[in-house]
């Protein structure tokens, strides 16, 4: 199933997304996930199931397709990207968090902080956790812990990443984590999903999820040995080669096979 989350009559709704004549449509309500307590409450009050007519996905006011409790990310999970920044290929997954306050809807404007000199895009396949996962064994049925997949842009202040010595600020500015447009369980990263990023229409990143250094199975075992993952949590799986600096007015589009395109404009913060 493909789903999305969108604003309708001032309330966040979940919708089923289906293709009709080559276009994606929101055709009806989708179940509210257990982690979205605000939507559950709205539903109990009777105002979350307001009927809506089918609409093209492109006409909806989209929100990130999930409400995660945490956003965990893997750095340098593609050899070519590790090399392009002059880094060694890691022997173990390199983990970091992005704060929930960095989440941004599809189409939302990424605000480029003036304190940063270089802001890069990083297009990434993103795993959405479907049920609590702790201490998973490497041979666990990892797919049973996955609700589906979406797209994220792991926006990074590259100069601050180097200067700070750790990545909290560089990866964590407000609006630095656009996610969407849809969530789908109909794709299989192990069969090779193409990850492409375009800036103002020009192709800048082209990778495949078969090029991961660490597989999703290995990542989930490594992460859950330390950190319990909960339904709705996001795992950003790393970015292919081709990252580069952005300028005010650029539009970044990240496209992944079967998951559509996540498109966001970038703008320098107002004085
Ligand atoms: Mg990244």
GROMACS .gro file of C-alpha atoms and ligand atoms in nm:
model
  272
    1UNK     CA    1   0.000   0.000   0.000
    2UNK     CA    2   0.106   0.357  -0.067
    3UNK     CA    3  -0.001   0.625   0.178
    4UNK     CA    4   0.049   0.994   0.244
    5UNK     CA    5  -0.031   1.245   0.517
    6UNK     CA    6  -0.190   1.575   0.427
    7UNK     CA    7  -0.378   1.874   0.562
    8UNK     CA    8  -0.750   1.888   0.491
    9UNK     CA    9  -0.991   2.126   0.668
   10UNK     CA   10  -0.710   2.218   0.907
   11UNK     CA   11  -0.654   1.858   1.022
   12UNK     CA   12  -0.382   1.608   0.935
   13UNK     CA   13  -0.523   1.307   0.748
   14UNK     CA   14  -0.374   0.984   0.622
   15UNK     CA   15  -0.468   0.890   0.268
   16UNK     CA   16  -0.433   0.587   0.044
   17UNK     CA   17  -0.236   0.675  -0.270
   18UNK     CA   18  -0.311   0.497  -0.598
   19UNK     CA   19  -0.205   0.543  -0.956
   20UNK     CA   20  -0.477   0.637  -1.203
   21UNK     CA   21  -0.386   0.691  -1.566
   22UNK     CA   22  -0.022   0.748  -1.479
   23UNK     CA   23  -0.097   1.004  -1.206
   24UNK     CA   24  -0.092   0.951  -0.829
   25UNK     CA   25  -0.422   1.018  -0.652
   26UNK     CA   26  -0.530   1.022  -0.289
   27UNK     CA   27  -0.831   0.793  -0.317
   28UNK     CA   28  -0.952   0.750   0.041
   29UNK     CA   29  -0.860   0.744   0.410
   30UNK     CA   30  -0.572   0.526   0.531
   31UNK     CA   31  -0.542   0.382   0.884
   32UNK     CA   32  -0.395   0.617   1.145
   33UNK     CA   33  -0.062   0.474   1.266
   34UNK     CA   34  -0.036   0.392   1.636
   35UNK     CA   35   0.241   0.647   1.704
   36UNK     CA   36   0.039   0.948   1.587
   37UNK     CA   37  -0.140   1.020   1.913
   38UNK     CA   38  -0.265   1.362   1.797
   39UNK     CA   39  -0.442   1.204   1.497
   40UNK     CA   40  -0.578   0.922   1.717
   41UNK     CA   41  -0.724   1.183   1.952
   42UNK     CA   42  -0.871   1.385   1.667
   43UNK     CA   43  -1.026   1.065   1.537
   44UNK     CA   44  -1.182   0.991   1.877
   45UNK     CA   45  -1.330   1.340   1.874
   46UNK     CA   46  -1.479   1.260   1.537
   47UNK     CA   47  -1.306   1.522   1.325
   48UNK     CA   48  -1.029   1.320   1.167
   49UNK     CA   49  -1.244   1.106   0.944
   50UNK     CA   50  -1.399   1.394   0.759
   51UNK     CA   51  -1.474   1.263   0.414
   52UNK     CA   52  -1.271   1.402   0.130
   53UNK     CA   53  -1.313   1.364  -0.241
   54UNK     CA   54  -1.033   1.189  -0.430
   55UNK     CA   55  -0.768   1.440  -0.530
   56UNK     CA   56  -0.443   1.434  -0.725
   57UNK     CA   57  -0.149   1.392  -0.490
   58UNK     CA   58   0.001   1.703  -0.649
   59UNK     CA   59  -0.302   1.909  -0.539
   60UNK     CA   60  -0.279   1.807  -0.171
   61UNK     CA   61  -0.108   2.006   0.104
   62UNK     CA   62   0.131   1.727   0.192
   63UNK     CA   63   0.295   1.670   0.530
   64UNK     CA   64   0.580   1.429   0.611
   65UNK     CA   65   0.411   1.087   0.565
   66UNK     CA   66   0.487   0.979   0.925
   67UNK     CA   67   0.530   1.139   1.269
   68UNK     CA   68   0.856   0.983   1.389
   69UNK     CA   69   0.977   0.982   1.748
   70UNK     CA   70   1.335   0.983   1.625
   71UNK     CA   71   1.534   1.022   1.306
   72UNK     CA   72   1.847   0.809   1.295
   73UNK     CA   73   2.091   0.840   1.005
   74UNK     CA   74   2.385   0.652   0.861
   75UNK     CA   75   2.685   0.845   0.732
   76UNK     CA   76   2.904   0.723   0.444
   77UNK     CA   77   2.704   0.417   0.339
   78UNK     CA   78   2.813   0.442  -0.026
   79UNK     CA   79   3.183   0.397  -0.113
   80UNK     CA   80   3.188   0.669  -0.378
   81UNK     CA   81   3.042   0.925  -0.140
   82UNK     CA   82   3.291   0.840   0.138
   83UNK     CA   83   3.574   0.888  -0.114
   84UNK     CA   84   3.446   1.216  -0.260
   85UNK     CA   85   3.475   1.382   0.082
   86UNK     CA   86   3.818   1.229   0.144
   87UNK     CA   87   3.695   0.984   0.410
   88UNK     CA   88   3.783   0.619   0.467
   89UNK     CA   89   3.518   0.359   0.393
   90UNK     CA   90   3.384   0.286   0.744
   91UNK     CA   91   3.434  -0.055   0.907
   92UNK     CA   92   3.117  -0.013   1.113
   93UNK     CA   93   2.806   0.198   1.049
   94UNK     CA   94   2.851   0.564   1.141
   95UNK     CA   95   2.534   0.680   1.317
   96UNK     CA   96   2.392   1.020   1.402
   97UNK     CA   97   2.054   1.177   1.480
   98UNK     CA   98   1.864   1.460   1.322
   99UNK     CA   99   1.621   1.635   1.561
  100UNK     CA  100   1.245   1.606   1.507
  101UNK     CA  101   1.239   1.987   1.476
  102UNK     CA  102   1.433   1.953   1.148
  103UNK     CA  103   1.139   1.774   0.976
  104UNK     CA  104   0.998   1.950   0.670
  105UNK     CA  105   0.703   1.870   0.444
  106UNK     CA  106   0.737   1.795   0.073
  107UNK     CA  107   0.742   2.129  -0.107
  108UNK     CA  108   0.844   2.319   0.208
  109UNK     CA  109   1.128   2.571   0.189
  110UNK     CA  110   1.462   2.467   0.336
  111UNK     CA  111   1.594   2.772   0.522
  112UNK     CA  112   1.968   2.819   0.466
  113UNK     CA  113   2.116   2.961   0.789
  114UNK     CA  114   2.349   3.257   0.739
  115UNK     CA  115   2.594   3.109   0.992
  116UNK     CA  116   2.674   2.830   0.742
  117UNK     CA  117   2.892   2.887   0.436
  118UNK     CA  118   2.818   2.564   0.249
  119UNK     CA  119   2.487   2.380   0.252
  120UNK     CA  120   2.465   2.047   0.066
  121UNK     CA  121   2.181   1.818  -0.041
  122UNK     CA  122   2.196   1.442   0.032
  123UNK     CA  123   1.920   1.233  -0.130
  124UNK     CA  124   1.849   0.918   0.074
  125UNK     CA  125   1.624   0.614   0.081
  126UNK     CA  126   1.449   0.621   0.419
  127UNK     CA  127   1.320   0.321   0.613
  128UNK     CA  128   1.005   0.366   0.826
  129UNK     CA  129   0.989   0.134   1.127
  130UNK     CA  130   0.659  -0.054   1.170
  131UNK     CA  131   0.695  -0.219   1.510
  132UNK     CA  132   0.920  -0.200   1.813
  133UNK     CA  133   1.264  -0.339   1.734
  134UNK     CA  134   1.527  -0.413   1.998
  135UNK     CA  135   1.837  -0.633   1.989
  136UNK     CA  136   1.759  -0.772   1.645
  137UNK     CA  137   1.982  -1.062   1.546
  138UNK     CA  138   2.160  -1.040   1.211
  139UNK     CA  139   1.941  -1.328   1.090
  140UNK     CA  140   1.614  -1.171   1.216
  141UNK     CA  141   1.321  -1.128   0.978
  142UNK     CA  142   1.406  -0.758   0.947
  143UNK     CA  143   1.136  -0.690   0.688
  144UNK     CA  144   0.869  -0.765   0.949
  145UNK     CA  145   0.992  -0.457   1.145
  146UNK     CA  146   0.965  -0.227   0.843
  147UNK     CA  147   0.640  -0.046   0.761
  148UNK     CA  148   0.771   0.085   0.433
  149UNK     CA  149   0.998   0.332   0.262
  150UNK     CA  150   1.005   0.699   0.178
  151UNK     CA  151   1.255   0.965   0.065
  152UNK     CA  152   1.452   1.216   0.272
  153UNK     CA  153   1.699   1.492   0.197
  154UNK     CA  154   1.969   1.486   0.466
  155UNK     CA  155   2.050   1.857   0.430
  156UNK     CA  156   2.395   1.930   0.573
  157UNK     CA  157   2.591   2.246   0.660
  158UNK     CA  158   2.920   2.099   0.533
  159UNK     CA  159   3.152   2.364   0.681
  160UNK     CA  160   2.993   2.336   1.026
  161UNK     CA  161   3.013   1.955   1.009
  162UNK     CA  162   3.392   1.991   0.988
  163UNK     CA  163   3.424   2.288   1.224
  164UNK     CA  164   3.210   2.151   1.510
  165UNK     CA  165   3.381   1.812   1.533
  166UNK     CA  166   3.039   1.643   1.564
  167UNK     CA  167   2.732   1.677   1.350
  168UNK     CA  168   2.443   1.789   1.569
  169UNK     CA  169   2.427   2.146   1.444
  170UNK     CA  170   2.538   2.077   1.085
  171UNK     CA  171   2.262   1.819   1.035
  172UNK     CA  172   2.006   1.963   1.272
  173UNK     CA  173   1.896   2.310   1.166
  174UNK     CA  174   1.521   2.364   1.142
  175UNK     CA  175   1.395   2.248   0.799
  176UNK     CA  176   1.706   2.032   0.729
  177UNK     CA  177   1.505   1.708   0.700
  178UNK     CA  178   1.247   1.716   0.418
  179UNK     CA  179   1.062   1.379   0.405
  180UNK     CA  180   0.805   1.238   0.161
  181UNK     CA  181   0.602   1.258  -0.054
  182UNK     CA  182   0.464   0.907   0.013
  183UNK     CA  183   0.526   0.596   0.219
  184UNK     CA  184   0.522   0.265   0.031
  185UNK     CA  185   0.568  -0.100   0.121
  186UNK     CA  186   0.561  -0.197  -0.248
  187UNK     CA  187   0.935  -0.150  -0.316
  188UNK     CA  188   1.231  -0.372  -0.230
  189UNK     CA  189   1.565  -0.196  -0.165
  190UNK     CA  190   1.753  -0.526  -0.201
  191UNK     CA  191   1.638  -0.555  -0.562
  192UNK     CA  192   1.801  -0.218  -0.636
  193UNK     CA  193   1.615   0.112  -0.616
  194UNK     CA  194   1.761   0.402  -0.812
  195UNK     CA  195   1.832   0.711  -0.600
  196UNK     CA  196   1.863   1.030  -0.805
  197UNK     CA  197   1.897   1.392  -0.703
  198UNK     CA  198   1.845   1.687  -0.936
  199UNK     CA  199   1.924   2.051  -0.869
  200UNK     CA  200   1.721   2.289  -1.085
  201UNK     CA  201   1.650   1.991  -1.311
  202UNK     CA  202   2.014   1.887  -1.356
  203UNK     CA  203   2.111   1.534  -1.248
  204UNK     CA  204   2.366   1.547  -0.963
  205UNK     CA  205   2.339   1.212  -0.783
  206UNK     CA  206   2.268   0.871  -0.932
  207UNK     CA  207   2.304   0.564  -0.711
  208UNK     CA  208   2.144   0.231  -0.635
  209UNK     CA  209   2.049   0.081  -0.301
  210UNK     CA  210   2.241  -0.231  -0.406
  211UNK     CA  211   2.557  -0.019  -0.352
  212UNK     CA  212   2.503   0.016   0.025
  213UNK     CA  213   2.814  -0.069   0.227
  214UNK     CA  214   2.587  -0.188   0.510
  215UNK     CA  215   2.254  -0.351   0.423
  216UNK     CA  216   1.931  -0.254   0.598
  217UNK     CA  217   1.948  -0.587   0.781
  218UNK     CA  218   2.300  -0.508   0.910
  219UNK     CA  219   2.201  -0.151   1.000
  220UNK     CA  220   1.896  -0.262   1.200
  221UNK     CA  221   2.098  -0.521   1.392
  222UNK     CA  222   2.372  -0.266   1.465
  223UNK     CA  223   2.134   0.013   1.569
  224UNK     CA  224   1.898  -0.196   1.779
  225UNK     CA  225   2.188  -0.346   1.973
  226UNK     CA  226   2.205   0.003   2.128
  227UNK     CA  227   1.877   0.183   2.060
  228UNK     CA  228   1.518   0.055   2.059
  229UNK     CA  229   1.337   0.161   1.744
  230UNK     CA  230   0.967   0.243   1.768
  231UNK     CA  231   0.687   0.253   1.510
  232UNK     CA  232   0.722   0.559   1.289
  233UNK     CA  233   1.094   0.606   1.354
  234UNK     CA  234   1.299   0.694   1.046
  235UNK     CA  235   1.628   0.546   0.930
  236UNK     CA  236   1.807   0.750   0.663
  237UNK     CA  237   2.032   0.505   0.482
  238UNK     CA  238   2.307   0.733   0.346
  239UNK     CA  239   2.367   0.919   0.021
  240UNK     CA  240   2.540   0.834  -0.309
  241UNK     CA  241   2.824   1.042  -0.455
  242UNK     CA  242   2.757   1.383  -0.607
  243UNK     CA  243   2.685   1.606  -0.307
  244UNK     CA  244   2.748   1.975  -0.368
  245UNK     CA  245   2.680   2.321  -0.236
  246UNK     CA  246   2.346   2.490  -0.293
  247UNK     CA  247   2.257   2.852  -0.353
  248UNK     CA  248   1.956   3.067  -0.269
  249UNK     CA  249   1.669   2.987  -0.504
  250UNK     CA  250   1.781   2.634  -0.593
  251UNK     CA  251   1.523   2.356  -0.608
  252UNK     CA  252   1.631   2.005  -0.507
  253UNK     CA  253   1.439   1.700  -0.625
  254UNK     CA  254   1.518   1.355  -0.489
  255UNK     CA  255   1.359   1.067  -0.683
  256UNK     CA  256   1.359   0.697  -0.589
  257UNK     CA  257   1.210   0.409  -0.786
  258UNK     CA  258   0.848   0.358  -0.680
  259UNK     CA  259   0.854   0.639  -0.422
  260UNK     CA  260   0.807   0.942  -0.643
  261UNK     CA  261   0.993   1.270  -0.606
  262UNK     CA  262   1.062   1.481  -0.298
  263UNK     CA  263   1.095   1.843  -0.414
  264UNK     CA  264   1.199   2.139  -0.198
  265UNK     CA  265   1.315   2.494  -0.270
  266UNK     CA  266   1.608   2.642  -0.077
  267UNK     CA  267   1.622   3.003   0.045
  268UNK     CA  268   1.865   3.199   0.261
  269UNK     CA  269   1.709   3.296   0.593
  270UNK     CA  270   1.563   3.644   0.615
  271UNK     CA  271   1.764   3.902   0.810
  272LIG    MG1  272   2.342   1.165   0.484
   0.00000   0.00000   0.00000
